[in-house]
Amino acid sequence: MADATLGDRLLALVRELHPLCRSLTGDGVRETLAVLRRHAPLEVHEVPSGTRVFDWTIPDEWNVRDAWIADRAGRRVVDFRRSNLHVVGYSEPVDRRVGRDELLRHLHTLPEHPDWIPYRTSYYQRSWGFCASQRSVDAMQDDAYDVRIDARLEPGSLTYGELFLPGRTAEEILVTTHVCHPSLCNDNLSGIAVAALLAGELAGRPRRRGLRFLFIPGTLGSLTWLARNAGRLGAIRGGLTLTCLGDGSPFTFKRSFAGDSETDRAAALALRRSGHAHRIVDFPPWGYDERQFNAPGFRLPIGSLMRAQHGRFPEYHTSADDLGFVSAAHLAESQAVLGDLLHLLDGNARYRSLCSHGEPQLGRRGLYRAMGGDGDPEALQMAMLWVLQLADGEHDLIRMAERSGLGFEVLARAAGRLHEHGILAEESAAKEAVS
Amino acid sequence: MADATLGDRLLALVRELHPLCRSLTGDGVRETLAVLRRHAPLEVHEVPSGTRVFDWTIPDEWNVRDAWIADRAGRRVVDFRRSNLHVVGYSEPVDRRVGRDELLRHLHTLPEHPDWIPYRTSYYQRSWGFCASQRSVDAMQDDAYDVRIDARLEPGSLTYGELFLPGRTAEEILVTTHVCHPSLCNDNLSGIAVAALLAGELAGRPRRRGLRFLFIPGTLGSLTWLARNAGRLGAIRGGLTLTCLGDGSPFTFKRSFAGDSETDRAAALALRRSGHAHRIVDFPPWGYDERQFNAPGFRLPIGSLMRAQHGRFPEYHTSADDLGFVSAAHLAESQAVLGDLLHLLDGNARYRSLCSHGEPQLGRRGLYRAMGGDGDPEALQMAMLWVLQLADGEHDLIRMAERSGLGFEVLARAAGRLHEHGILAEESAAKEAVS
Amino acid sequence: MADATLGDRLLALVRELHPLCRSLTGDGVRETLAVLRRHAPLEVHEVPSGTRVFDWTIPDEWNVRDAWIADRAGRRVVDFRRSNLHVVGYSEPVDRRVGRDELLRHLHTLPEHPDWIPYRTSYYQRSWGFCASQRSVDAMQDDAYDVRIDARLEPGSLTYGELFLPGRTAEEILVTTHVCHPSLCNDNLSGIAVAALLAGELAGRPRRRGLRFLFIPGTLGSLTWLARNAGRLGAIRGGLTLTCLGDGSPFTFKRSFAGDSETDRAAALALRRSGHAHRIVDFPPWGYDERQFNAPGFRLPIGSLMRAQHGRFPEYHTSADDLGFVSAAHLAESQAVLGDLLHLLDGNARYRSLCSHGEPQLGRRGLYRAMGGDGDPEALQMAMLWVLQLADGEHDLIRMAERSGLGFEVLARAAGRLHEHGILAEESAAKEAVS
C-alpha cells in the first residue's frame, strides 16, 4: 500500500508547478527550480547563451509574457493565459493582422482528438505558431485575425538544478529528469515531483554511493551538464532518467545501452520485488536524456523508469496530459519503486574475502548457527556461505542474489556481519582514490 | 523473379564447359579457364609439378587423349569419347588384354543405380580404372577384353584462374569454386558458371572491399593459392566456396568454423531476405575448400553456399549429375542470392561517430525530420538514431540491423547521409595501411 | 552390469571399517588408514595440534576408550560399545552423577525417527553429550544417572592419508574423500572404500596426468592439505570429492564453482554414457570439501560425485546409515562410473596440429580410407578430420566430442593415430616445465 500522505504531497507539488511556462530556457524553469528548493537544497546553474556544448550552442533565452489570436470583434479565440500550450515553444514575437489562410499555416491541431491542444516546439528553426483544439479552429471563420506573441528571444542563459548528496565512497548514482515541458503533468511534472521529494527525503541519510539529482532541460541540458562535468563521469556507476511516473499504466523500465549493467539488474530486482506489473524493454536510441548519457562517447549505464512509455499513449504531448491524468496513489507508488531501486544500487557492494583460503572459522566468531534473534538463522547462515564463496571482488550483491536464489537483504545482512568481523573488505573505489 | 536471360546464359556456359575433361591438373582445366576468360578477365597461373605446398607436393600433370574397353569383337563397350567419367581420374596409361576377372577389379559401378556411371579418381595412389553403368558391365560376358588408356602422367603444372577486383579499402572478400571435376553439372559447373558471370558483371563496378575470385582445383589448388599468398591472408574478411548451385533444392549455407563471422551473418540475412527456402548448417570438417581456409593455421571465415548439400543427394558424383539436373531458373536464382550476399559483405562497414558526445544537432544540418522525397522519413530518421548510437567502431551494419530490427539498406542509407555530413568515419582498414 | 566381485570386496571393506570410531583426529582415523594401506600404498601424514592452518588451528587430539550412561541399578542404558554414535564427537571427559533434567540437556535424539540414533559433533565448542534413540530416552525415568566419558583431549595430531600416482605430464587430478565420520556407511565408508579400491587398481597403470588421492578429515583436513601444498595447486586441473556412493539413489554430480570446467564436462559425459539415471546440480557453497577447494582464494575446479545428495536423505547422519543402507551392487556401479570419469579426465588432452596449414596429406601416410581392422573406418576417418580441424590447442577431446557429436573414444583413437604420425603435438604442460 503506497503512502497516501506522500501521494498527496506529490500531487500538490504537481499542481503548484502546473501553471508555469517551462521551456528549454527562461523564467519558467527558474520559477520551477525555486519551488523545488523548498523541498530539496538544489543548486541552480546558469549557462550563458552562445556557450558551445559539443556539437550544439546554447540558444537565446525565450520568455513569453502574453499571446493570443483575436477575431475581428476583438475576442481572444486562442489565449496563452488559458493554457501555455497554446504558444509553440520558442515562437518569435509577432504582432499583426494575418489572413485566415496564412494563420492556418501557423496553427497546430489534433484532428483525431478535436478537444485537445497539442504541445509543439521549434527550438532551432525560428518561426512562430499557435496550438489549439480542432474544434476551436473550426469555429474561426473570420477572414483575418490579429495575432500577438509578446515574447523575448535574447541572450540569457540555460538554467538547471543540481543536488549532490555525497556518499561514503567516490562512486555516484545519477538521477535526472527533464524540466523543459510546460503544463504537462505526466511528462514531466510527475518525474520532477518524484525526484524532488525523494531527494529531500534522502538528503539527510547516510549512503555508500553519492547520489546526484539533475533537474535539467532535455537534450541540451544533459549535454551541457556532461560537457561541464567531464572529469566526474568516471565516478558514475549507474542511474536513471525519470518521466511519466503519475499515470495508471504498469511500470516500464528501459534498459541502458549495455543492457546488463548494475542499473539494469537493480531495476529488474526492484520491479520484481515490488509486486507491481511491469515490463522491461531494450534500449532504443530515442526517448529522453538516456540517449545522451548512453551515446558512444559516454556509454554511461543510465536506464529510464516510467509507467506509460513516452510517445506511446494518446495523451502524450497534449493538453489531455493534465491534472486528471495523474494520481496521488500512482505518484506515491512510483516514488516507492524508485526509492527501492536506489536503495539496491546504493547497497550493491562487491566484496573481497580477507579469508579466502577456504572458509573462515565462523564458529570461533559466534557466526555459526548461533544467531537466534537475528531473523531466520538458516537463511542468514546460507547467505554467509554464499557471500563467502562469491566474495571474489567481482560478484556484487545483486549477482549474489541471482546466483544463490536468496534475497538481497539477507545477503546484505550476511555481508555486513562478515564485514564487521573483518572477514570481508568492500571493493568500492575508495573516496580518496578519486577525489 | 530471377532474370531469365541470365539463367539462359548460365545454362549455356554450363553446356559449353560440360564436355571438357577437367581433373586436378591438365588441359581440361586450361580449356575451361580459356572459356571463362571470355566472361571475366581471369589471370591464369601455372605452378610446376614437384612444387612443395605445405604437407603436399604438386603431382605430375595428367592428360588423357582416349580410353576404352573393347570386347573380343573389337566393339568399344566402354568409351571415354562418350563420357569422360568412364576413366578413373589420374589413371596410369594401360594398353593390353586382361582377363574378365582382372578387369572387374578395375571397374567401378553403382549397383543401386544400374544406369548411372560413377565418378572416381585416384590422384595420389597410382593405378588405372574405368567407371561404367552396372547394366553395361553386366552385359560384358567375354573372357577377356582389350583395355586402353591413352594418358600421359608427366611433369607439367597445376593450373588455376584468379581475378582480383580492387576495392576502395584494403579489405578483401574471397569467392572460390573448384574446377577439377569433369562432366558433372551441379558439382561443379554450376558453381563455375555462377562465379564467372557474376565476376564479369561486377568487374566494372566500384566497391568498398576488394573481391577475389578463384577458379581452382579442389584441396591442392586452394592450398597452393594459400601458400603463394600468405602475405595477403590478413586482408581477407570473409568469403565463400561455391558448389551445387543449379539443382532444385532449397539453399544450404554452411557456416564458417567461427560460426558467427561477418560471412555467416551476411549469409543468414541474404537468405532470409531472399524469401527462398533455406537451411543453415554448422561447419563440419568435410566438404570442399572451406575446410582448407578454415584450418587451424588459417581460420579464415569462409562459408559455403549450395543448394543441395555435397554428398547428400543420390546424383552426386555420378553421370546423373548431368545437364538435365540443373536448370536456368535455379542457376539464376543462385546468382541473385550470391550477388546480394556479396553486396551485404561489401557494404557491411563499421563506423565511428565523430560526434560521439551525445547526439549531433541533426536539425542544423537538415537531417532531422526534413527528409521528404528520401523514402520513408520515419524509418530513415530512426535509422540515423540507431546508427549514431551504434557507431562505436564495433557494430557493423549487419549487427545494427540485428539489434535495431531495421533493414540493412535503410541503415546503410542513414550511415551514408551521416558520413556525407562528416558525422561518421568508416572504420575499415585504410588502403594505405596495408599495401 | 557391475562387477559382482568388486562389489563384494567394496562391501567387505565397508564392513571392516564400520566399527572404528573416526573423528576429526585420533586413532580411529589412523586405524582406518592402516586398513586402507592393505589396498593402496597410502602415505600417512601427521600434523601436530596447534599448527595454524589459514584461519584455523589444529585442535587437540580426541580419543575415547569408553562411554556410557548407567541408571541407578547400574545398567548401561546408553553404551558406546554398542555404537560409537552414542558419544557426541569431541566430548570432554566426564565422570559423575547428574540429575535427569541436566542429563536431558546433554542428550540428542530424533523424535521423528524414534529408533534412530543421531550423529552429532562439537569440535570447536567444548562440551560433552550423548546421542540416543528417542525410545531409549523415553524409557529413562530415574531421577539421576551416572555418566562416564572416558576420553582424552590432548595435544596430538591430525592424521590424513595421501597417495600420488604420477603421470606422464605435470598435470594432476585430485580425488578426495573424508575420513572423519564414525560408523556411518554411506557417508562416508562408501566414498572411502570406492576411492581406496580404485586407487589400488589404478596404481600400476600408466597415465597421462598424475592422480592424487586424499583420505582426509573434512574441512580442517582439506585446509591442512591445501596449506601444506600451496606450490602444487597450479598443477591441479580438476577432480572430485566423493561421498554417499553406496545407496540406491540415482547419481548426483555437483558442479564445481566454475560450472564448465573439464571436471564438469567429463562428469556429464561419464554419467551420460553410463546409462544410469543421474542429475547434475549447480555448486552451492555447502557440502563437503569441494567448498574449500572452490573457495575464492583457490578456485580449484573440484566437483562432487554422489548418489543420494548429502543432507537430503532421512538416514543422513543417523544410525540408519548402516550396513543395510549400502549395497555391493551400488558400490560397484559407483566405482565404475568414477573409473570412467577419471579415464576421461586423464585422456582429455588438447592438441596442436603440426600441419595446421590446411589438411595434411593423410593418403600418403596410409591414414585415408585405409583402415580395415581398426574399428569402423568411416567413424575413425570423420574423427580424424574433426581432430585436425579442432587441433588448435584450445579444444580438449571432450569439447571435440561435444562439437562433433562423435564419441570420446573414437576421437581419442584418431588423435592417437595422428600423434603417432607426428601430425599432432599434445598441449599438456610438460613434466619438466613444472617440476
mmCIF file with all atom_site columns, N, CA, C and O in Angstrom, chain C residues 107-120:
data_model
loop_
_atom_site.group_PDB
_atom_site.id
_atom_site.type_symbol
_atom_site.label_atom_id
_atom_site.label_alt_id
_atom_site.label_comp_id
_atom_site.label_asym_id
_atom_site.label_entity_id
_atom_site.label_seq_id
_atom_site.pdbx_PDB_ins_code
_atom_site.Cartn_x
_atom_site.Cartn_y
_atom_site.Cartn_z
_atom_site.occupancy
_atom_site.B_iso_or_equiv
_atom_site.pdbx_formal_charge
_atom_site.auth_seq_id
_atom_site.auth_comp_id
_atom_site.auth_asym_id
_atom_site.auth_atom_id
_atom_site.pdbx_PDB_model_num
ATOM 1  N N  . LEU C 1 107 ? 21.562 -34.667 25.955 1.00 0.00 ? 107 LEU C N  1
ATOM 2  C CA . LEU C 1 107 ? 21.129 -35.819 25.156 1.00 0.00 ? 107 LEU C CA 1
ATOM 3  C C  . LEU C 1 107 ? 20.511 -35.367 23.841 1.00 0.00 ? 107 LEU C C  1
ATOM 4  O O  . LEU C 1 107 ? 19.658 -34.480 23.824 1.00 0.00 ? 107 LEU C O  1
ATOM 5  N N  . HIS C 1 108 ? 20.938 -35.987 22.720 1.00 0.00 ? 108 HIS C N  1
ATOM 6  C CA . HIS C 1 108 ? 20.397 -35.654 21.396 1.00 0.00 ? 108 HIS C CA 1
ATOM 7  C C  . HIS C 1 108 ? 19.616 -36.842 20.862 1.00 0.00 ? 108 HIS C C  1
ATOM 8  O O  . HIS C 1 108 ? 20.106 -37.975 20.892 1.00 0.00 ? 108 HIS C O  1
ATOM 9  N N  . THR C 1 109 ? 18.416 -36.572 20.378 1.00 0.00 ? 109 THR C N  1
ATOM 10 C CA . THR C 1 109 ? 17.580 -37.645 19.819 1.00 0.00 ? 109 THR C CA 1
ATOM 11 C C  . THR C 1 109 ? 16.942 -37.162 18.521 1.00 0.00 ? 109 THR C C  1
ATOM 12 O O  . THR C 1 109 ? 17.090 -36.000 18.146 1.00 0.00 ? 109 THR C O  1
ATOM 13 N N  . LEU C 1 110 ? 16.254 -38.079 17.867 1.00 0.00 ? 110 LEU C N  1
ATOM 14 C CA . LEU C 1 110 ? 15.498 -37.740 16.644 1.00 0.00 ? 110 LEU C CA 1
ATOM 15 C C  . LEU C 1 110 ? 14.048 -38.122 16.876 1.00 0.00 ? 110 LEU C C  1
ATOM 16 O O  . LEU C 1 110 ? 13.632 -39.238 16.514 1.00 0.00 ? 110 LEU C O  1
ATOM 17 N N  . PRO C 1 111 ? 13.248 -37.254 17.466 1.00 0.00 ? 111 PRO C N  1
ATOM 18 C CA . PRO C 1 111 ? 11.867 -37.638 17.819 1.00 0.00 ? 111 PRO C CA 1
ATOM 19 C C  . PRO C 1 111 ? 11.086 -38.163 16.618 1.00 0.00 ? 111 PRO C C  1
ATOM 20 O O  . PRO C 1 111 ? 10.248 -39.052 16.761 1.00 0.00 ? 111 PRO C O  1
ATOM 21 N N  . GLU C 1 112 ? 11.371 -37.646 15.410 1.00 0.00 ? 112 GLU C N  1
ATOM 22 C CA . GLU C 1 112 ? 10.603 -38.097 14.231 1.00 0.00 ? 112 GLU C CA 1
ATOM 23 C C  . GLU C 1 112 ? 11.027 -39.493 13.761 1.00 0.00 ? 112 GLU C C  1
ATOM 24 O O  . GLU C 1 112 ? 10.339 -40.109 12.945 1.00 0.00 ? 112 GLU C O  1
ATOM 25 N N  . HIS C 1 113 ? 12.169 -39.976 14.240 1.00 0.00 ? 113 HIS C N  1
ATOM 26 C CA . HIS C 1 113 ? 12.602 -41.355 13.951 1.00 0.00 ? 113 HIS C CA 1
ATOM 27 C C  . HIS C 1 113 ? 13.013 -41.977 15.281 1.00 0.00 ? 113 HIS C C  1
ATOM 28 O O  . HIS C 1 113 ? 14.193 -42.027 15.615 1.00 0.00 ? 113 HIS C O  1
ATOM 29 N N  . PRO C 1 114 ? 12.037 -42.443 16.067 1.00 0.00 ? 114 PRO C N  1
ATOM 30 C CA . PRO C 1 114 ? 12.300 -42.760 17.478 1.00 0.00 ? 114 PRO C CA 1
ATOM 31 C C  . PRO C 1 114 ? 13.290 -43.911 17.700 1.00 0.00 ? 114 PRO C C  1
ATOM 32 O O  . PRO C 1 114 ? 13.800 -44.052 18.805 1.00 0.00 ? 114 PRO C O  1
ATOM 33 N N  . ASP C 1 115 ? 13.591 -44.692 16.651 1.00 0.00 ? 115 ASP C N  1
ATOM 34 C CA . ASP C 1 115 ? 14.536 -45.793 16.850 1.00 0.00 ? 115 ASP C CA 1
ATOM 35 C C  . ASP C 1 115 ? 15.947 -45.465 16.378 1.00 0.00 ? 115 ASP C C  1
ATOM 36 O O  . ASP C 1 115 ? 16.833 -46.303 16.480 1.00 0.00 ? 115 ASP C O  1
ATOM 37 N N  . TRP C 1 116 ? 16.133 -44.292 15.784 1.00 0.00 ? 116 TRP C N  1
ATOM 38 C CA . TRP C 1 116 ? 17.441 -43.961 15.230 1.00 0.00 ? 116 TRP C CA 1
ATOM 39 C C  . TRP C 1 116 ? 18.263 -43.122 16.198 1.00 0.00 ? 116 TRP C C  1
ATOM 40 O O  . TRP C 1 116 ? 17.723 -42.287 16.930 1.00 0.00 ? 116 TRP C O  1
ATOM 41 N N  . ILE C 1 117 ? 19.557 -43.328 16.147 1.00 0.00 ? 117 ILE C N  1
ATOM 42 C CA . ILE C 1 117 ? 20.492 -42.501 16.936 1.00 0.00 ? 117 ILE C CA 1
ATOM 43 C C  . ILE C 1 117 ? 21.048 -41.422 15.999 1.00 0.00 ? 117 ILE C C  1
ATOM 44 O O  . ILE C 1 117 ? 21.522 -41.749 14.910 1.00 0.00 ? 117 ILE C O  1
ATOM 45 N N  . PRO C 1 118 ? 20.995 -40.172 16.395 1.00 0.00 ? 118 PRO C N  1
ATOM 46 C CA . PRO C 1 118 ? 21.616 -39.147 15.531 1.00 0.00 ? 118 PRO C CA 1
ATOM 47 C C  . PRO C 1 118 ? 23.135 -39.155 15.687 1.00 0.00 ? 118 PRO C C  1
ATOM 48 O O  . PRO C 1 118 ? 23.678 -39.722 16.639 1.00 0.00 ? 118 PRO C O  1
ATOM 49 N N  . TYR C 1 119 ? 23.813 -38.511 14.688 1.00 0.00 ? 119 TYR C N  1
ATOM 50 C CA . TYR C 1 119 ? 25.255 -38.311 14.761 1.00 0.00 ? 119 TYR C CA 1
ATOM 51 C C  . TYR C 1 119 ? 25.502 -36.831 14.999 1.00 0.00 ? 119 TYR C C  1
ATOM 52 O O  . TYR C 1 119 ? 25.020 -35.983 14.253 1.00 0.00 ? 119 TYR C O  1
ATOM 53 N N  . ARG C 1 120 ? 26.206 -36.533 16.096 1.00 0.00 ? 120 ARG C N  1
ATOM 54 C CA . ARG C 1 120 ? 26.466 -35.131 16.434 1.00 0.00 ? 120 ARG C CA 1
ATOM 55 C C  . ARG C 1 120 ? 27.927 -34.967 16.839 1.00 0.00 ? 120 ARG C C  1
ATOM 56 O O  . ARG C 1 120 ? 28.537 -35.883 17.402 1.00 0.00 ? 120 ARG C O  1
#
